[in-house]
GROMACS .gro file of C-alpha atoms in nm:
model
  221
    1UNK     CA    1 -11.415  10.349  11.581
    2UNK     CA    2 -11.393  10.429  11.957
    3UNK     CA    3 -11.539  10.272  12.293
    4UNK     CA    4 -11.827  10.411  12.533
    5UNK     CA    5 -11.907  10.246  12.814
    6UNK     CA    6 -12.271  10.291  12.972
    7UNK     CA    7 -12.231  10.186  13.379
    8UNK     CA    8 -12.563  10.013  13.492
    9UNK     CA    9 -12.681  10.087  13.879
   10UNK     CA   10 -12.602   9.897  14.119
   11UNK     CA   11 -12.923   9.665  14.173
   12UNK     CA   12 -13.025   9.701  13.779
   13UNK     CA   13 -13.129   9.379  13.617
   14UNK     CA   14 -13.261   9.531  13.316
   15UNK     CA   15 -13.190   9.759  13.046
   16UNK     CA   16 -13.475   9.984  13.083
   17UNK     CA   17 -13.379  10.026  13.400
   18UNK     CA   18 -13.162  10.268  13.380
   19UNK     CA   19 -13.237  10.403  12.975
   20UNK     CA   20 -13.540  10.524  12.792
   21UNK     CA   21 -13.417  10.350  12.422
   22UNK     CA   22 -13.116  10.158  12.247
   23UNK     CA   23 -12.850  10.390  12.143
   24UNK     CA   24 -12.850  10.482  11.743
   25UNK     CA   25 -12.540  10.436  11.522
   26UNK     CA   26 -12.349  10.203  11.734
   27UNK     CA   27 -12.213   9.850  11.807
   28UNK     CA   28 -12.412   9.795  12.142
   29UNK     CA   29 -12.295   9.477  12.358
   30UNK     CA   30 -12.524   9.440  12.659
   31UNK     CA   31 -12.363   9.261  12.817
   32UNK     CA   32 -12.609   9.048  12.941
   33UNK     CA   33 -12.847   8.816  12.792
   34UNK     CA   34 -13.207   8.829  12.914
   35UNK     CA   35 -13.161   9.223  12.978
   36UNK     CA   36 -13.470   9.304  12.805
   37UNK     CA   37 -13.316   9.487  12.515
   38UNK     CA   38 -13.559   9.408  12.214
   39UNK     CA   39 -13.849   9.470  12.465
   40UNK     CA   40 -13.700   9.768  12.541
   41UNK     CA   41 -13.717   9.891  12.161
   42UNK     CA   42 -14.032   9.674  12.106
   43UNK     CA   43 -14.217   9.917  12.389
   44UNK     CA   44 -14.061  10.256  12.351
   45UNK     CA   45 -14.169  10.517  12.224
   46UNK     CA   46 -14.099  10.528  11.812
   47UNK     CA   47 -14.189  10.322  11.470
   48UNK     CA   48 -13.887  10.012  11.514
   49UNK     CA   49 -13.775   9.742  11.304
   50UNK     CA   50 -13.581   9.463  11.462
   51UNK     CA   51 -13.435   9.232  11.282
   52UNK     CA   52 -13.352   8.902  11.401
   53UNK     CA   53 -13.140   8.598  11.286
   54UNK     CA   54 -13.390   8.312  11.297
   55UNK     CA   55 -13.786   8.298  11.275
   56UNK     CA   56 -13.828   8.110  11.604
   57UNK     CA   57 -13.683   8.458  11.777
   58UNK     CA   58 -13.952   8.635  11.575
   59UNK     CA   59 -14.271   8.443  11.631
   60UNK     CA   60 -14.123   8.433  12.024
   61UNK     CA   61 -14.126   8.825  12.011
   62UNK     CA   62 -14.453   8.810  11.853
   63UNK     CA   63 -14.655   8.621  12.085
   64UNK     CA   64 -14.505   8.797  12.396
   65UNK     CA   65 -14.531   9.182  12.325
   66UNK     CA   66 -14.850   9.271  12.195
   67UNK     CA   67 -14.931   9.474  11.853
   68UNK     CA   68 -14.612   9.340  11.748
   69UNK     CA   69 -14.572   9.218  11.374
   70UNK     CA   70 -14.389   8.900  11.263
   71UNK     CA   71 -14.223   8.854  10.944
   72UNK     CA   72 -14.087   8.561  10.824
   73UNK     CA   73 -14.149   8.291  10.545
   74UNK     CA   74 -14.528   8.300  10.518
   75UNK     CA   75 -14.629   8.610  10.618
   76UNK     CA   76 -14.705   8.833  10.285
   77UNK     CA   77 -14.616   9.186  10.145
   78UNK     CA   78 -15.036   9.234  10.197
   79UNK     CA   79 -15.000   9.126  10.587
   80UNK     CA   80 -14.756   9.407  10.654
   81UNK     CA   81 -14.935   9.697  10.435
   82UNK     CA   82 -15.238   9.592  10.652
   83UNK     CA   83 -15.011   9.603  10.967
   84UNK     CA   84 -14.844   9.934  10.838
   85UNK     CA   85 -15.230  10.101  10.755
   86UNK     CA   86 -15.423   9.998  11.009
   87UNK     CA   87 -15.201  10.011  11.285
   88UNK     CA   88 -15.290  10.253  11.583
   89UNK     CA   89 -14.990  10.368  11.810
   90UNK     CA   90 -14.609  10.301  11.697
   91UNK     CA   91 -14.509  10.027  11.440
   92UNK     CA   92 -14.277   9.782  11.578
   93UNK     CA   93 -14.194   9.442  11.348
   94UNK     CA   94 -13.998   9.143  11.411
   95UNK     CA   95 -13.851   9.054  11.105
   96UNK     CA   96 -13.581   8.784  10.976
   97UNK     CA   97 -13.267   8.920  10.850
   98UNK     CA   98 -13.359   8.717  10.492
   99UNK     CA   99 -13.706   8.909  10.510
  100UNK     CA  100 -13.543   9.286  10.603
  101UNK     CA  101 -13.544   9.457  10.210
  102UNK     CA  102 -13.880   9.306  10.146
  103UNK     CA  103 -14.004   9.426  10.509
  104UNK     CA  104 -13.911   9.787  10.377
  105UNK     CA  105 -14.049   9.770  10.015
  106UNK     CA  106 -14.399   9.694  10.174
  107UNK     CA  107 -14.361   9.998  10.380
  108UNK     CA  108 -14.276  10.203  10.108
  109UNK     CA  109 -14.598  10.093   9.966
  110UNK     CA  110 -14.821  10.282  10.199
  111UNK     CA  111 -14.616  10.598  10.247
  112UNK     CA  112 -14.355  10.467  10.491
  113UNK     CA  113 -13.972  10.528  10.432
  114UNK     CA  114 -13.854  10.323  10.681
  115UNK     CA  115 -13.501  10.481  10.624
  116UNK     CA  116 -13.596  10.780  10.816
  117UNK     CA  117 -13.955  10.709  11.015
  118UNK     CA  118 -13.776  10.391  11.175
  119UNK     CA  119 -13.563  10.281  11.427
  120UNK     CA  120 -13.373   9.934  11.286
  121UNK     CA  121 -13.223   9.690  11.582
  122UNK     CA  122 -12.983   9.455  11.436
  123UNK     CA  123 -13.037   9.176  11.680
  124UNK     CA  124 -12.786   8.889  11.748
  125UNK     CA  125 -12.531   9.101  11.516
  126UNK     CA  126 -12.239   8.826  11.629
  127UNK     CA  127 -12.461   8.571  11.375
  128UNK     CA  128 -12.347   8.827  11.031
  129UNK     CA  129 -11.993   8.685  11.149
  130UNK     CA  130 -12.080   8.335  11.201
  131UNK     CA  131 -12.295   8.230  10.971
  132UNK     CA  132 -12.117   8.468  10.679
  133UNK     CA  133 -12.011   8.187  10.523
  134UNK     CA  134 -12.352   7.952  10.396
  135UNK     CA  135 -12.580   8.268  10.447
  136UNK     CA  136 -12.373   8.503  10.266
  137UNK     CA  137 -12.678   8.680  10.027
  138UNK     CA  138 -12.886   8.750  10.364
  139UNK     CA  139 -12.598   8.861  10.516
  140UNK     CA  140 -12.505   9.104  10.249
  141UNK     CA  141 -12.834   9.254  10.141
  142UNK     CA  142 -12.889   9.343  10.523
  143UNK     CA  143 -12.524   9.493  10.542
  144UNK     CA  144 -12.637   9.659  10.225
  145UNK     CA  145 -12.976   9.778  10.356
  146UNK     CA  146 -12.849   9.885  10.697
  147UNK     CA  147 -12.652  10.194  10.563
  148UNK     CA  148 -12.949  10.355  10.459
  149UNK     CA  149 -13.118  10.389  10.783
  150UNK     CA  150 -13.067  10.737  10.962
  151UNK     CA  151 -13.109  10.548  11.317
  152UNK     CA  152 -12.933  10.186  11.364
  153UNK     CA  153 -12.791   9.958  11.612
  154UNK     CA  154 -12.615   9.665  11.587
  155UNK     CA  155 -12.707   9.470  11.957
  156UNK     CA  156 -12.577   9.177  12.064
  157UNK     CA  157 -12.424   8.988  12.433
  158UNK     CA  158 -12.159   8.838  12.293
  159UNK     CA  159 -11.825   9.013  12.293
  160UNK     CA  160 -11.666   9.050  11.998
  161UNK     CA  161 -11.273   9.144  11.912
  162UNK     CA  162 -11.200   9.480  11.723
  163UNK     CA  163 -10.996   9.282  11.493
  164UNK     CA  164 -11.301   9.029  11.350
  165UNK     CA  165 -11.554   9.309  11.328
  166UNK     CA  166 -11.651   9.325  10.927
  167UNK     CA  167 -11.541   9.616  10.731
  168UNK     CA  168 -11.906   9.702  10.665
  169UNK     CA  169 -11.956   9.757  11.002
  170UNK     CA  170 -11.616   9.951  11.146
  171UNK     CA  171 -11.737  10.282  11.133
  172UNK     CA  172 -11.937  10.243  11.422
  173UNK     CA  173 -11.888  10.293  11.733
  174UNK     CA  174 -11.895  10.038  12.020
  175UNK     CA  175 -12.108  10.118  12.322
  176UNK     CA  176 -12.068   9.874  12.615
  177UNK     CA  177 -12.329   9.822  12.900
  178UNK     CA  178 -12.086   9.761  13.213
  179UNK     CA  179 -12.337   9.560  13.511
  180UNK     CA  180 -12.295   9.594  13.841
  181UNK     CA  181 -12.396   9.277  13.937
  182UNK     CA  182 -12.292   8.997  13.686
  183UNK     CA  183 -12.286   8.641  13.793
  184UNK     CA  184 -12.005   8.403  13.699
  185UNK     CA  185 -12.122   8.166  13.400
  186UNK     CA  186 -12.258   7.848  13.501
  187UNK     CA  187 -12.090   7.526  13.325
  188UNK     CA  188 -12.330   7.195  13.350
  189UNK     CA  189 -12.191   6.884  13.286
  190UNK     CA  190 -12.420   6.658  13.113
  191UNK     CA  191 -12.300   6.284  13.035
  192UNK     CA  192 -12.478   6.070  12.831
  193UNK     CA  193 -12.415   5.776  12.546
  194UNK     CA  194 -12.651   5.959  12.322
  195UNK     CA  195 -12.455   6.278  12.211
  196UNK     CA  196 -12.622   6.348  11.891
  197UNK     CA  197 -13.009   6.365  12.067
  198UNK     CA  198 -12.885   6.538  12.371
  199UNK     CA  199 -12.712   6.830  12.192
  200UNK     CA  200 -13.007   6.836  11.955
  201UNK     CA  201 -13.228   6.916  12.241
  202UNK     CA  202 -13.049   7.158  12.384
  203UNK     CA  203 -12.997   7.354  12.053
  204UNK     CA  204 -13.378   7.297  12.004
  205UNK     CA  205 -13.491   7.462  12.333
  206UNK     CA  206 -13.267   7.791  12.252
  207UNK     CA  207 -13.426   7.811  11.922
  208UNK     CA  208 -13.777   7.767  12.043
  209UNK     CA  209 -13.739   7.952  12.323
  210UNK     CA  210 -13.796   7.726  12.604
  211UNK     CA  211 -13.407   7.798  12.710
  212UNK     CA  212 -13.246   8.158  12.686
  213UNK     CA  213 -12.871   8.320  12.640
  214UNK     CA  214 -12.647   8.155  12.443
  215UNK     CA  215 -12.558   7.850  12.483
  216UNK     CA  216 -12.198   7.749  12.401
  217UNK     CA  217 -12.150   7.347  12.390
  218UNK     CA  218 -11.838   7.162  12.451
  219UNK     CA  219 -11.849   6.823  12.343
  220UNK     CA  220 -11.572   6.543  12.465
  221UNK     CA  221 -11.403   6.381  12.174
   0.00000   0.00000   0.00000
């Protein structure tokens, strides 16, 4: 495992930017959230899979880049052999991490090896580390899928040590994005006697996209 760093311009605000596509075979941390990096793989120019820890970050993906395929609980092996068949220009799908193997067996289905015609983002890779623990079949099944793939990359914003990386995923290596222009993080204090609501909400509007980045909550004992 060794370090890369990738040195954004000046006045950049966005990934694409300043690259064409994600790199392959690597770690990536952008640095930034809000950089545009699944749009950037959801719009260039190759068949992508991007998979993504929760279905809310799917069907938000879905609805704002066109042509784009959703996979989650409720959408059918059928839907994405239509998708894959029908399909004019590159195939890009949003997928859950739980819904990755069966993503690829549909693909299979109509001539697709999605091991070697597809690019597969790992998006929000810091979530195989936290939620290991009470989503530990997902988890491993996508660990177990991900080796197969000729093209991969693990993205993700939030910095992670060398020493917790998982085994599965050491022999990568880490490329950094290193901005020009990053703003201090912003800390809002919110007091209220309702704890339990107001945290809810905030969770809530990060999952449903009405907030973005990641939101890190400090709660006084």
């Amino acid at each position: 495992m060794y370090n890369k760093t990738i040195k954004a311009p000046q006045n950049a605000k966005y990934l694409s930017d300043f690259i064409k596509e994600l790199p392959s075979n690597c770690l990536f941390g952008k640095g930034l959230t809000g950089c545009g990096g699944t749009t950037l793989e959801l719009t260039c120019e190759r068949h992508s899979i991007i998979a993504m820890p929760f279905k809310n970050l799917v069907i938000n993906k879905e609805q704002q880049i066109k042509d784009v395929l959703g996979v989650y609980e409720g959408v059918s092996q059928n839907d994405i052999k239509d998708y894959a068949k029908n399909h004019k220009g590159k195939i890009k799908i949003c997928t859950t991490y739980d819904s990755l193997p069966r993503t690829i067996d549909a693909l299979e289905q109509v001539g697709v090896n999605a091991f070697t015609d597809c690019f597969l983002l790992v998006d929000e890779y810091h979530c195989l580390f936290k939620d290991y623990s009470f989503r530990n079949k997902a988890i491993l099944n996508l660990l177990e899928v991900t080796k197969r793939f000729k093209k991969v990359c693990f993205m993700s914003a939030t910095p992670i040590e060398g020493e917790f990386i998982m085994n599965e995923l050491k022999q990568y290596e880490i490329v950094n994005v290193e901005w020009q222009n990053v703003k201090e993080v912003t800390i809002v204090p919110t007091q209220t006697n309702k704890v339990r609501n107001e945290v809810v909400k905030i969770i809530k509007d990060h999952l449903e996209g009405k907030a973005f980045g990641n939101a890190h909550i400090f709660v006084n004992s």
